[in-house]
Coordinates of C-alpha atoms in Angstrom, one line a residue:
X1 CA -12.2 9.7 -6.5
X2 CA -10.5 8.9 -2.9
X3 CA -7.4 6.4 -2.9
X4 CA -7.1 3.9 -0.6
X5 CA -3.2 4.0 -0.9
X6 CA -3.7 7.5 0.1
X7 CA -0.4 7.9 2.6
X8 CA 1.8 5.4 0.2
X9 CA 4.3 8.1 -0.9
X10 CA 5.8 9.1 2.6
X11 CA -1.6 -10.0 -4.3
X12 CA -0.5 -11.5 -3.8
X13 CA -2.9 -13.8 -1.4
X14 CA -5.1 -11.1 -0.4
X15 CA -5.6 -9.6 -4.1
X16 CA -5.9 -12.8 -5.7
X17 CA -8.5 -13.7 -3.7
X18 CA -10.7 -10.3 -3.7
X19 CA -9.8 -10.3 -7.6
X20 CA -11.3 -13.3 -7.8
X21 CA -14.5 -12.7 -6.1
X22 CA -14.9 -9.8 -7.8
X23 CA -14.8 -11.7 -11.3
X24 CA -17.8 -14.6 -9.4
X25 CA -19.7 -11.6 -8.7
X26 CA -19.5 -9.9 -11.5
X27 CA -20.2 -13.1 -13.8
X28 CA -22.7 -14.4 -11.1
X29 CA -24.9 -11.1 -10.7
X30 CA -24.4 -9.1 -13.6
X31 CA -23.1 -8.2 -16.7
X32 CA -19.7 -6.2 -16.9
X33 CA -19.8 -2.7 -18.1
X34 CA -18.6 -2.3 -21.3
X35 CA -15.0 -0.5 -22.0
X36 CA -16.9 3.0 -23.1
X37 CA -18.9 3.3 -20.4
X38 CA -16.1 2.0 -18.1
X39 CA -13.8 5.0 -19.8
X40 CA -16.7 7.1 -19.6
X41 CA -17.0 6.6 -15.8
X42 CA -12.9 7.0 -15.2
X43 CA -12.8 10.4 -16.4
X44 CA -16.7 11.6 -14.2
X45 CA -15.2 9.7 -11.2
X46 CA -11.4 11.3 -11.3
X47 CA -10.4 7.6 -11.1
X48 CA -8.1 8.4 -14.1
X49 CA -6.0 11.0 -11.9
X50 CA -5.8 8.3 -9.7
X51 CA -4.0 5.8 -11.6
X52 CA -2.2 8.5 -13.6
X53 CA -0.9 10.3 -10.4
X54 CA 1.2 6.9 -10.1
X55 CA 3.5 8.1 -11.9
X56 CA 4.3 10.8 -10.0
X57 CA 4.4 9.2 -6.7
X58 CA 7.1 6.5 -8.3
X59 CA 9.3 9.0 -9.8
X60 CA 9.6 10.8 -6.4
X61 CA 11.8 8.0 -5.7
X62 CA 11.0 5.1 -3.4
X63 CA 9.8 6.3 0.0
X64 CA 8.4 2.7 0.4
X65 CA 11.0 1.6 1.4
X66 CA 12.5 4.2 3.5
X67 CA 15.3 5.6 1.0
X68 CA 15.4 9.6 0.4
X69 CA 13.7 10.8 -2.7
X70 CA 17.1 11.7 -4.0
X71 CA 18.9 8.1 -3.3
X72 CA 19.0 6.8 -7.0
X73 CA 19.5 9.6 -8.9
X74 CA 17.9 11.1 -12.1
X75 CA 18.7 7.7 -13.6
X76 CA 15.9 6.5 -11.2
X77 CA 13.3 8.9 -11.8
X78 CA 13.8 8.4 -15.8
X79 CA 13.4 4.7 -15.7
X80 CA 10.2 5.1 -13.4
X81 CA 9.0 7.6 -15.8
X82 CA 9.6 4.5 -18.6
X83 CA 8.1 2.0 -16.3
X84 CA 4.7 3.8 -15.0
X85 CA 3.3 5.1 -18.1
X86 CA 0.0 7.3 -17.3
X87 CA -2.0 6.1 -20.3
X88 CA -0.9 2.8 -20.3
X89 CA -1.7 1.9 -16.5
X90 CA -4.8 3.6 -17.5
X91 CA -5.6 0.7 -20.0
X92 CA -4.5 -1.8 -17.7
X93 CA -6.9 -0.5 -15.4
X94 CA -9.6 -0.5 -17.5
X95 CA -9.0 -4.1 -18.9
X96 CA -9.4 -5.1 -15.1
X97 CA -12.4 -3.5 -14.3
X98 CA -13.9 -4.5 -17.7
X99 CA -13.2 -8.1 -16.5
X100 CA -14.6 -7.4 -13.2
X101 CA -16.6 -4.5 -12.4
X102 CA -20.4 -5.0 -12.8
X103 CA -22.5 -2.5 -14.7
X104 CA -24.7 -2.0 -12.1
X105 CA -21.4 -0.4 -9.6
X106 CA -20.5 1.4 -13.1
X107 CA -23.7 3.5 -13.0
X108 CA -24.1 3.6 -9.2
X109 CA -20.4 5.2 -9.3
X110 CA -20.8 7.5 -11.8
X111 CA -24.5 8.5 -10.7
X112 CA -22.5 9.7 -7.5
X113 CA -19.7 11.7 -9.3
X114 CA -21.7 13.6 -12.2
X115 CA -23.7 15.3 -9.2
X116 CA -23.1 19.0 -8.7
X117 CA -21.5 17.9 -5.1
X118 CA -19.5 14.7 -7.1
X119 CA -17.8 17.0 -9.8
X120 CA -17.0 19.4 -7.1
X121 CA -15.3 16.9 -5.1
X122 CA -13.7 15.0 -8.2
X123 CA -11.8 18.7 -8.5
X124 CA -10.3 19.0 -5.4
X125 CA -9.5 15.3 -5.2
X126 CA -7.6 15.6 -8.7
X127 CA -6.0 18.8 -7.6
X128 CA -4.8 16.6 -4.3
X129 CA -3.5 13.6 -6.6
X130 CA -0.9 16.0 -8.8
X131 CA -0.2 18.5 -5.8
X132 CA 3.4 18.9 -4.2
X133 CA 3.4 16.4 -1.0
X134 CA 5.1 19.4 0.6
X135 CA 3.0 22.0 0.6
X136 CA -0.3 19.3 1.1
X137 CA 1.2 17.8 4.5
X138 CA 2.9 21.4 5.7
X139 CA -0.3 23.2 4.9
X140 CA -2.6 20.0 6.0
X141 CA -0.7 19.9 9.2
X142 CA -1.5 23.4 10.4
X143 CA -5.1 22.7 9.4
X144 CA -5.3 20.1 11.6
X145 CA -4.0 22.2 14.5
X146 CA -6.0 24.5 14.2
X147 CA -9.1 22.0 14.3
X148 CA -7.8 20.7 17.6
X149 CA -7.2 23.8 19.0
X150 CA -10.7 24.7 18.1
X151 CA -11.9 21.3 19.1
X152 CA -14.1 21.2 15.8
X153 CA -16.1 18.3 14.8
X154 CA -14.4 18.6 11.3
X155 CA -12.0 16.2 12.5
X156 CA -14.3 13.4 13.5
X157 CA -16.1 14.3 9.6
X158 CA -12.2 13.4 7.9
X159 CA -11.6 10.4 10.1
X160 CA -14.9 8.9 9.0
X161 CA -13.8 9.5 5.3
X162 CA -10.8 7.8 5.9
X163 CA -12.5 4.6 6.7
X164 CA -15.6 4.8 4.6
X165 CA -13.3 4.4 2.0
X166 CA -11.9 1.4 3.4
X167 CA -9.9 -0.4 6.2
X168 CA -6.6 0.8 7.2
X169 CA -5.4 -2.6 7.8
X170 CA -6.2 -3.4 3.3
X171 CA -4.1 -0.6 3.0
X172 CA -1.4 -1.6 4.8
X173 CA -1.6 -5.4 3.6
X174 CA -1.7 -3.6 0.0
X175 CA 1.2 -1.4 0.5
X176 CA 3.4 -4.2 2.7
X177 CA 2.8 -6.5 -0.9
X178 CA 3.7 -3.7 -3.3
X179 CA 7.1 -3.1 -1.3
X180 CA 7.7 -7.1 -1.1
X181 CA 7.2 -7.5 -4.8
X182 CA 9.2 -4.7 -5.5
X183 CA 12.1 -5.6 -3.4
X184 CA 12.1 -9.2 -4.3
X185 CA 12.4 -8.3 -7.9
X186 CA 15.5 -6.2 -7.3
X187 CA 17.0 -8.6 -5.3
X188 CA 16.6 -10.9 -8.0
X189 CA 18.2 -8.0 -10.4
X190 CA 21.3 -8.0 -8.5
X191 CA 20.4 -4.3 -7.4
X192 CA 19.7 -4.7 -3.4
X193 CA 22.0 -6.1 -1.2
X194 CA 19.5 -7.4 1.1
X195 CA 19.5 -10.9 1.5
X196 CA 16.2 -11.7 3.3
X197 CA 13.6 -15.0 2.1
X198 CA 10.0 -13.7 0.9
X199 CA 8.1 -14.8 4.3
X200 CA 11.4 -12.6 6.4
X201 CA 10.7 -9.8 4.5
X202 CA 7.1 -9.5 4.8
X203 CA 7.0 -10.2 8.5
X204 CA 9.9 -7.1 8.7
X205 CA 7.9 -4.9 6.4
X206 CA 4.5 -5.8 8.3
X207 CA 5.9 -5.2 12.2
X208 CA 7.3 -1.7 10.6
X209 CA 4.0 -0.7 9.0
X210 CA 2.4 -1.2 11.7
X211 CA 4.9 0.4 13.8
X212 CA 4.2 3.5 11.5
X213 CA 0.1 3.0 11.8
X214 CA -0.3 6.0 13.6
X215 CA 2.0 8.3 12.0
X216 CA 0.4 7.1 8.6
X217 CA -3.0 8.0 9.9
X218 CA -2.1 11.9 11.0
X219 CA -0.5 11.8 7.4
X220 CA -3.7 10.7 6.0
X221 CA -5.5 13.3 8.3
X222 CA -3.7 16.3 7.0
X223 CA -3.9 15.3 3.4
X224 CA -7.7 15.1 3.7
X225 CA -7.4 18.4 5.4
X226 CA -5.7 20.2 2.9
X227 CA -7.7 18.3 -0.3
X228 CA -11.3 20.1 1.0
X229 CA -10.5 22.8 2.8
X230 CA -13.1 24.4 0.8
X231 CA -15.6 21.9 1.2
X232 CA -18.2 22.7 3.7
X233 CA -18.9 20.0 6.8
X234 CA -22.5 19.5 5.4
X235 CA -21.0 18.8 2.5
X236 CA -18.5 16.6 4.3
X237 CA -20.9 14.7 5.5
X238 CA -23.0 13.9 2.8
X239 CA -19.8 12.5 1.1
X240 CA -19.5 10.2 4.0
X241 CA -23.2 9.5 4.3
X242 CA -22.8 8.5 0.0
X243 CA -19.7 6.5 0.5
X244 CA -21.0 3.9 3.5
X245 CA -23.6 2.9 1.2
X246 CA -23.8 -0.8 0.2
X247 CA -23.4 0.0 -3.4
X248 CA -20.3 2.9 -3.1
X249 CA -18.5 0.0 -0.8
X250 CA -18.5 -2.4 -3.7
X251 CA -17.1 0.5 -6.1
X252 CA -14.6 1.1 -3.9
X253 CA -13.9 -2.3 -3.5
X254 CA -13.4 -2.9 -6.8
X255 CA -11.6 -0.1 -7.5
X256 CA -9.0 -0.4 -4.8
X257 CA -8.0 -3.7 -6.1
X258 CA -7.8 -2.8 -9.5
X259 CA -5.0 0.2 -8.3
X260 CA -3.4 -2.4 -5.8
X261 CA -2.9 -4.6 -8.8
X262 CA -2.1 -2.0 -11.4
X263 CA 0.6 -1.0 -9.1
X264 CA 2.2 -4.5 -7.8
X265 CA 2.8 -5.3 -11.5
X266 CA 4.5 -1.7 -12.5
X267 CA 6.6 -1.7 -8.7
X268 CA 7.6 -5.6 -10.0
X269 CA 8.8 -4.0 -13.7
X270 CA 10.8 -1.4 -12.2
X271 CA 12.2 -3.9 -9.4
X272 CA 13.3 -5.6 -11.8
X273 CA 14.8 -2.9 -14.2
X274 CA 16.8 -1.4 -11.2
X275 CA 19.6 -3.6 -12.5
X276 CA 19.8 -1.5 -15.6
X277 CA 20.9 1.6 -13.9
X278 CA 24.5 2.9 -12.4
X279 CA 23.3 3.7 -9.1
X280 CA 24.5 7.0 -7.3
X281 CA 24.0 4.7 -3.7
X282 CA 23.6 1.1 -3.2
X283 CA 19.3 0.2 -2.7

């Protein structure tokens, strides 16, 4: 299973509002999946990794907001370890999708993901999730090079992944949100010194995510690059074709703002717990 957030390592309005139209639809035009099948469809999709790999991405410290991995310490990377719990974002998730997520975009999902192509892809993509950033972007980047230099049509195959899965501007509204929440808890911890109002600070985050649009899309380039380098461009292609369909745009939908929300609430926790800790540098 792809994740939107797929370059955040380097609602909030908007999720309230496609939260709540998810819940209307799902009440409106069917039936929510049960929490079995929902479980069910987490582990044949990879979703799981997903949300698990949160962890991971938190405890390398917080890159969000432009600070080196190394800036708080091993006192950091303990309390984010506390604070994003794999198995417990995991039942958060599910309790949001069993509120939200039609049957109907359960079994269309999973239909998808138990194929022989599906399972094949849900390997590489978990591989991707847990896999050192490092060697992903160094490896991914020489990929890419080589694609150009070749002028293959590979290239055109990962950029159309990259938005099948959904709009670069959600992802950025999504990942501007997470860092305001986050910041605005430890400001209210006493554990950042900035001293910016809500609306400031999302207008600053916003002009320099945007700034960083391009340099987030080569990131997002190389990753895919490096996740399936073994998968063949037919193959490629068949992902894409499967992904722009009505029904895998709802999954992803819904399953995007079940992680955005997932990870606002854990990013406002640890915000807030930042006070707790002896910091090796000031936030």
């Amino acid at each position: 299973m792809k994740s939107l957030l797929r370059s955040f390592r380097v609602l909030p309005p908007l999720l309230s509002l496609l939260v709540a139209g998810l819940v209307f639809f799902s009440q409106s035009h069917a039936h929510a999946a049960d929490r079995d099948k929902l479980q069910a469809f987490l582990k044949v999709t990879g979703y799981d990794v997903v949300i698990e790999s949160l962890q991971q991405g938190a405890m390398a410290g917080p890159g969000m907001v432009g600070e080196a991995p190394d800036t708080f310490g091993k006192q950091y990377s303990k309390l984010a370890e506390e604070v994003f719990v794999p198995e417990e974002m995991v039942r958060r998730a599910v309790d949001i999708l069993e509120a939200v997520m039609p049957e109907a975009l359960v079994d269309a999902g999973a239909d998808f993901y138990a194929s022989d192509l599906g399972q094949r892809l849900v390997a590489v993509e978990n591989a991707s999730h847990m896999a050192d950033d490092t060697v992903k972007y160094t490896e991914g980047q020489k990929l890419v090079q080589q694609m150009i230099d070749s002028h293959s049509p590979r290239l055109d195959l990962l950029r159309e992944l990259d938005r099948a899965i959904g709009s670069a501007e959600t992802s950025r509204k999504a990942v501007v949100e997470i860092q305001v929440r986050f910041l605005l808890a430890a400001m209210a911890a006493g554990a950042s010194p900035l001293d910016m109002t809500e609306t400031e600070l999302r207008a600053e985050l916003m002009r320099e995510a945007v700034a960083r649009a391009p340099q987030s899309e080569m990131l997002g380039l190389m990753a895919n690059a490096w996740t399936y380098r073994d998968i063949s461009d037919a193959d490629l292609a068949a992902y894409v074709a499967a992904l722009e369909t009505p029904e895998m745009q709802r999954v992803y939908e819904v399953l995007n703002a079940t992680q955005f929300q997932v990870m606002i609430e854990r990013y406002q926790v640890l915000g807030a717990r930042l006070g707790e800790l002896q910091p090796e540098q000031e936030l």
